[in-house]
Amino acid sequence: MTYPTLEQKMQALKVVPASDYERQCVDAIPAGDYEIAVQRTADILDEGYEVFMRSSRSSMGVAGDSIVAMFTAAGDLVNASAGTYLHAVIPPIVIKYILARHAENPGINDGDIWYTNDALYGGIHNPDQVAMMPVFFDGELVAWTAALSHTTETGAIEPGGMPLSATSRFEEGMNLPPMRVGQNFSINDDVLEMFAAFGIRAEANVTVDMRARATTADRVRVRLLEMFEREGKEFVTGLFRRMLDDAEAGARARISSWADGTFRCVNFSDAAGLTQGLLRNCQMELTKKGDHLTIDFTGTSPETPSSYNAHPQAVVGHLANYIYEYVFHDLPISSATFAPIDFIFPENSMLSPDARAATSNAVMAASGAMSAIANCISRARFGSTDWRQVTASQGNGGNASVLAGVSQWGAFFADMIAYPINTEGQGAHATSDGMDAYGFPWCAFGRAPDVESMENEFPMLIPMSSHWRDSGGAGKYRGGVGTAQLWVTHHAPYVFAMAIADNSIVQTPQPLFGGYSQPTVPGVVLNGINVTEALATAESGTLTLEALLAGEFGGTPTSSTYGSAIHPVNGGDSIIIGLSTGGTGYGDPLDREIDSIDQDLVKQLVSPESAVHLYGAVLDRNGRVDRDATIGRRAEIVAERLARGVPYDEFEAAWSERKPDDSILGLFGHWPDGAVVTPLMRP
Amino acid sequence: MTKLHVAEYLDIDVEAERWHCHDCDRDLGPARENYKRGLLVAERDPSEVHPKVIEGEYTFSPNGDWVRLLEFYCPGCGRQVETEYLPAGHPLTRDTDIDIDSIKARIAAGEARINEEGKLEVTL
């Protein structure tokens, strides 16, 4: 096997140096034409993105959890339309692998369709799949195009593409290394049949999504060719190189504007697949010097005997989610922006596992990295004129639910429900609250589908879908609240359900500058009632999360971990109370504007109890905030803090003598440094 | 202007090389050391801040046997400067080390200045 090493993958992220010819082409671009042509690339890619969403079948493809990209002939990413920034940096690894490995055999030809979903070779996890097409002009390879998206079925040991119970890659279903799946602008029928066979649980999702990727890559290829024909090879070659130059220069200028220093964050999670245990999900040390960043993950817990591992480039992709949303938001989506960033991954950690490791839940493993990068970069840039862009971390819960079975239309299906994951709350900002139900931290532009669309698509009734009160981390600026939904099997005798999580015992993101994190996310089911009957017979009441948990509609709420293995759920039973986490808080809650507390109460985003206990509010008999009394109460709370706080050195001396119970440290690695204790053996 | 506003509640006096509370200006110690050494610390059970809402092992509050909530206060004004959720006994995070020498060098070279907002402003 020749899968790329860690060093080769990191090297592939670096832009290939410009040739003399490319420099000549850059110099020949007429003034003014460059900006117009940059916008043209964006227009082409936006057209591709629209085609992609309209052609996809899986919920996440339809929601826009995708990216459409164009590359130089050498495989460097020039620009993209997203979607998800998860793929904004790393696709060059795969194209450069194809160029290095397959240029001679089987060769790279006009009309080829190349494909991969194997994270060992450079992706995120195997539900994320990419179709790539070389662009030939006058018989010469001049560019590449690609379309990447998440398909929610891979033929793994469990449905939905992200099996909780997989312990190695051999239980994750289809893993295709980079390979040619089509020629002469057509997908090979035998390959398509292979996809259908792996996707037998949801054949339409798998085969239609595969066609959508190829269709989209080809649309961008056709538009690029038009550009080559209209503008000439020299112009487009110069355009691409200058876009790479500008992207890298923009990134370096942005980084340079911050003070030099070292910034650290550590965070935790509570499960690896179906095994509970405390993990140091990410230990990050970010060193900023000049125009360069080094990000070191040493100290992150060892790789796990589950699918909660992420190959290093998948971790880089997760960092891109935050960095592109908040730091490089005004730069082209290009691998060149990461040229000033280097990484240190500890071998055999959950962020750099063995080749045999299962990584289909890489998104869970890398949620800590995605949270820590927000924390570290915010600390790095707060002292700069960039400070208004500082944010607390997103919630990064990713509490995804998977449904499978036979729909009300008699069709087999297996899909991840797009609504919950696309309605998480946003992390608070340095100048404002996080947006409520803002979206999906893994896909900033993903769209939550309408409830009615989901009820039409799946055998489900969704009688409640609303903001989740108190789910935003408290602070001077509050994390945006997430959402709560009630999912009930409907129009089908049963469905199969599973859910993915690692935040039912501890929440992963750390807050910022004195705020609090969001709540944990338990799995709650209602035992003892048929929900559809209860709703039909209820005489009054408003269906809210609070009413359900209080038993106002009957039944007994029973909690477990939100993550659950695949299990059947009968018609009329609630599958789960779906919870989409809130964002983390920023700043001291006692600093929050009193009017903002009042507004939160009116909008039912914060409970009266939280207003009193977290924000020091005193409420009048109408439940509104009494301003003068609140100012007085806050002074009392400050006095209480000063009375209970102990000097740091004194506290640390006693604290460092303690340790969690060994029963929860089975996944942690060596205490407290997280080093590998016993290497994993996978058959 | 010699004070750099490096966190919501923290300044660094670059010339004096001292941490200060941004709100009350309390001196919090040498800028080349961990600013947290100048703060007060309180340990709380997470459920004091995150109501459990429901009974049982799995609730809406982090489990206090797994992580603790640490709050760091300015000893001068009681401002909650930082918080961190950590397992009991886990090393406290030294989250911020600003390179004082680099800032001084950039200012001396005319490459940057500390502006009226207390922010590092690149001038070249």
Short mmCIF file of C-alpha atoms in Angstrom, two decimals, chain A residues 256-266 268-270 276-278 280 283 288-289 379 382-385 387-388 430 468 476 504-507 510-522 524 545 549 559-561 579 586-591 610 614 638 641-642 644-649 651-652 655-656 658-660 664 668 671-672, chain B residues 4-10 23 34-44 46 48-51 53-100 102-103 106 111 115 117-122:
data_model
loop_
_atom_site.label_atom_id
_atom_site.label_comp_id
_atom_site.label_asym_id
_atom_site.label_seq_id
_atom_site.Cartn_x
_atom_site.Cartn_y
_atom_site.Cartn_z
CA SER A 256 1.28 39.33 11.67
CA SER A 257 -1.13 41.87 13.11
CA TRP A 258 -1.45 39.92 16.39
CA ALA A 259 1.02 40.04 19.27
CA ASP A 260 3.54 37.21 19.35
CA GLY A 261 2.94 34.68 22.08
CA THR A 262 1.85 31.20 23.09
CA PHE A 263 -1.75 30.29 23.82
CA ARG A 264 -3.17 27.08 25.24
CA CYS A 265 -6.49 25.34 25.68
CA VAL A 266 -7.47 21.90 26.92
CA PHE A 268 -12.57 16.98 27.33
CA SER A 269 -15.22 14.58 26.12
CA ASP A 270 -16.97 11.67 27.74
CA GLN A 276 -17.84 5.89 28.31
CA GLY A 277 -14.68 7.45 29.66
CA LEU A 278 -12.96 10.76 30.10
CA ARG A 280 -8.58 14.78 26.77
CA GLN A 283 -4.65 19.67 24.21
CA LYS A 288 2.31 32.76 17.07
CA LYS A 289 5.58 34.29 15.91
CA ARG A 379 -6.63 34.92 22.98
CA PHE A 382 -7.82 40.12 21.35
CA GLY A 383 -4.88 42.47 21.84
CA SER A 384 -4.97 43.52 18.18
CA THR A 385 -7.19 45.78 16.14
CA TRP A 387 -10.48 42.20 18.58
CA ARG A 388 -14.08 42.68 17.48
CA ALA A 430 -16.65 40.10 21.95
CA TRP A 468 -33.95 25.37 23.85
CA LYS A 476 -21.49 39.18 29.50
CA SER A 504 -23.78 13.84 27.96
CA ILE A 505 -21.46 13.85 31.01
CA VAL A 506 -19.07 16.69 30.23
CA GLN A 507 -19.35 19.41 27.62
CA GLN A 510 -14.20 25.88 27.17
CA PRO A 511 -15.82 29.31 27.51
CA LEU A 512 -13.90 32.57 27.12
CA PHE A 513 -12.89 35.36 29.49
CA GLY A 514 -15.09 34.39 32.42
CA GLY A 515 -18.19 33.07 30.68
CA TYR A 516 -19.74 29.65 31.16
CA SER A 517 -20.15 26.72 28.82
CA GLN A 518 -23.43 25.34 27.61
CA PRO A 519 -25.30 22.51 29.39
CA THR A 520 -24.57 18.86 28.80
CA VAL A 521 -26.85 16.98 26.42
CA PRO A 522 -28.61 13.96 27.92
CA VAL A 524 -34.18 11.79 27.06
CA LEU A 545 -39.35 21.03 26.33
CA LEU A 549 -39.80 17.07 30.99
CA SER A 559 -32.36 9.82 30.62
CA SER A 560 -29.31 8.06 29.33
CA THR A 561 -26.42 9.15 27.17
CA LEU A 579 -31.29 18.57 21.37
CA TYR A 586 -18.11 35.28 26.80
CA GLY A 587 -17.19 37.43 29.78
CA ASP A 588 -18.42 37.69 33.36
CA PRO A 589 -22.21 37.13 33.55
CA LEU A 590 -22.43 39.91 36.13
CA ASP A 591 -21.26 42.25 33.36
CA SER A 610 -30.94 31.30 35.52
CA LEU A 614 -26.23 33.28 36.89
CA VAL A 638 -18.94 40.03 44.14
CA ARG A 641 -16.67 35.65 45.33
CA LEU A 642 -13.97 37.51 47.22
CA ARG A 644 -14.74 32.12 48.78
CA GLY A 645 -11.79 32.62 46.39
CA VAL A 646 -8.38 31.47 47.59
CA PRO A 647 -4.97 32.58 46.31
CA TYR A 648 -3.84 30.69 43.23
CA ASP A 649 -0.72 29.08 44.73
CA PHE A 651 -5.38 26.46 45.59
CA GLU A 652 -3.02 24.76 43.17
CA TRP A 655 -5.74 20.78 43.76
CA SER A 656 -2.70 19.03 42.29
CA ARG A 658 -6.32 15.14 43.50
CA LYS A 659 -7.24 12.83 40.64
CA PRO A 660 -10.50 11.55 39.12
CA ILE A 664 -13.37 6.92 34.25
CA PHE A 668 -7.59 9.06 28.97
CA TRP A 671 -2.66 10.71 33.97
CA PRO A 672 -2.35 13.64 33.70
CA LEU B 4 -2.01 46.55 25.98
CA HIS B 5 -5.57 45.28 26.44
CA VAL B 6 -4.91 41.57 25.82
CA ALA B 7 -8.06 39.97 27.25
CA GLU B 8 -11.51 41.19 28.26
CA TYR B 9 -10.35 41.81 31.83
CA LEU B 10 -6.57 41.91 31.47
CA ASP B 23 -11.46 46.99 35.25
CA ASN B 34 1.08 33.20 34.53
CA TYR B 35 -1.43 35.97 35.22
CA LYS B 36 -3.61 33.49 37.09
CA ARG B 37 -1.09 33.51 39.92
CA GLY B 38 -2.38 36.97 40.77
CA LEU B 39 -6.02 35.87 40.91
CA LEU B 40 -8.26 34.16 43.44
CA VAL B 41 -9.63 30.71 42.56
CA ALA B 42 -12.88 29.06 43.57
CA GLU B 43 -13.96 25.50 42.83
CA ARG B 44 -17.63 24.82 42.26
CA PRO B 46 -20.95 22.38 37.83
CA GLU B 48 -24.36 25.13 40.86
CA VAL B 49 -24.25 26.87 37.48
CA HIS B 50 -25.91 24.31 35.22
CA PRO B 51 -29.25 23.13 36.71
CA VAL B 53 -33.43 19.90 35.39
CA ILE B 54 -34.09 16.15 35.45
CA GLU B 55 -33.28 13.36 37.86
CA GLY B 56 -30.89 10.55 37.06
CA GLU B 57 -27.29 9.93 36.17
CA TYR B 58 -27.46 11.91 32.94
CA THR B 59 -28.76 15.45 33.29
CA PHE B 60 -28.27 18.91 31.83
CA SER B 61 -25.34 19.54 34.16
CA PRO B 62 -21.80 18.24 33.71
CA ASN B 63 -21.12 15.45 36.21
CA GLY B 64 -19.19 16.82 39.17
CA ASP B 65 -17.34 13.53 39.55
CA TRP B 66 -15.88 14.04 36.07
CA VAL B 67 -15.19 17.77 35.89
CA ARG B 68 -15.16 20.71 38.26
CA LEU B 69 -15.86 24.33 37.47
CA LEU B 70 -13.02 26.68 38.38
CA GLU B 71 -13.62 30.42 38.58
CA PHE B 72 -10.77 32.93 38.66
CA TYR B 73 -11.49 36.32 40.27
CA CYS B 74 -9.63 39.61 40.38
CA PRO B 75 -8.76 40.10 44.07
CA GLY B 76 -9.34 43.82 43.66
CA CYS B 77 -12.81 44.05 42.14
CA GLY B 78 -14.13 40.47 42.14
CA ARG B 79 -14.45 40.43 38.36
CA GLN B 80 -14.66 36.84 37.02
CA VAL B 81 -11.62 37.02 34.77
CA GLU B 82 -11.63 33.40 33.60
CA THR B 83 -13.41 30.08 34.05
CA GLU B 84 -12.29 26.57 33.21
CA TYR B 85 -13.92 23.14 33.36
CA LEU B 86 -11.30 20.60 34.48
CA PRO B 87 -11.20 17.11 35.99
CA ALA B 88 -10.14 17.30 39.64
CA GLY B 89 -6.38 17.54 39.87
CA HIS B 90 -5.82 18.25 36.17
CA PRO B 91 -3.09 20.87 35.66
CA LEU B 92 -4.51 24.39 35.50
CA THR B 93 -4.06 25.86 32.05
CA ARG B 94 -1.55 28.62 31.56
CA ASP B 95 -3.54 29.95 28.65
CA THR B 96 -1.70 33.14 27.67
CA ASP B 97 1.99 34.00 27.33
CA ILE B 98 2.54 37.27 25.51
CA ASP B 99 6.00 37.79 24.04
CA ILE B 100 6.89 41.08 25.72
CA SER B 102 8.65 41.04 20.58
CA ILE B 103 6.13 43.80 21.31
CA ARG B 106 8.06 46.05 17.08
CA GLU B 111 6.40 48.68 13.03
CA ASN B 115 -3.35 52.74 20.03
CA GLU B 117 -8.06 51.53 22.49
CA GLY B 118 -5.06 49.76 24.00
CA LYS B 119 -4.70 47.54 20.94
CA LEU B 120 -1.58 46.64 19.01
CA GLU B 121 -1.84 48.47 15.72
CA VAL B 122 0.47 47.59 12.88
#
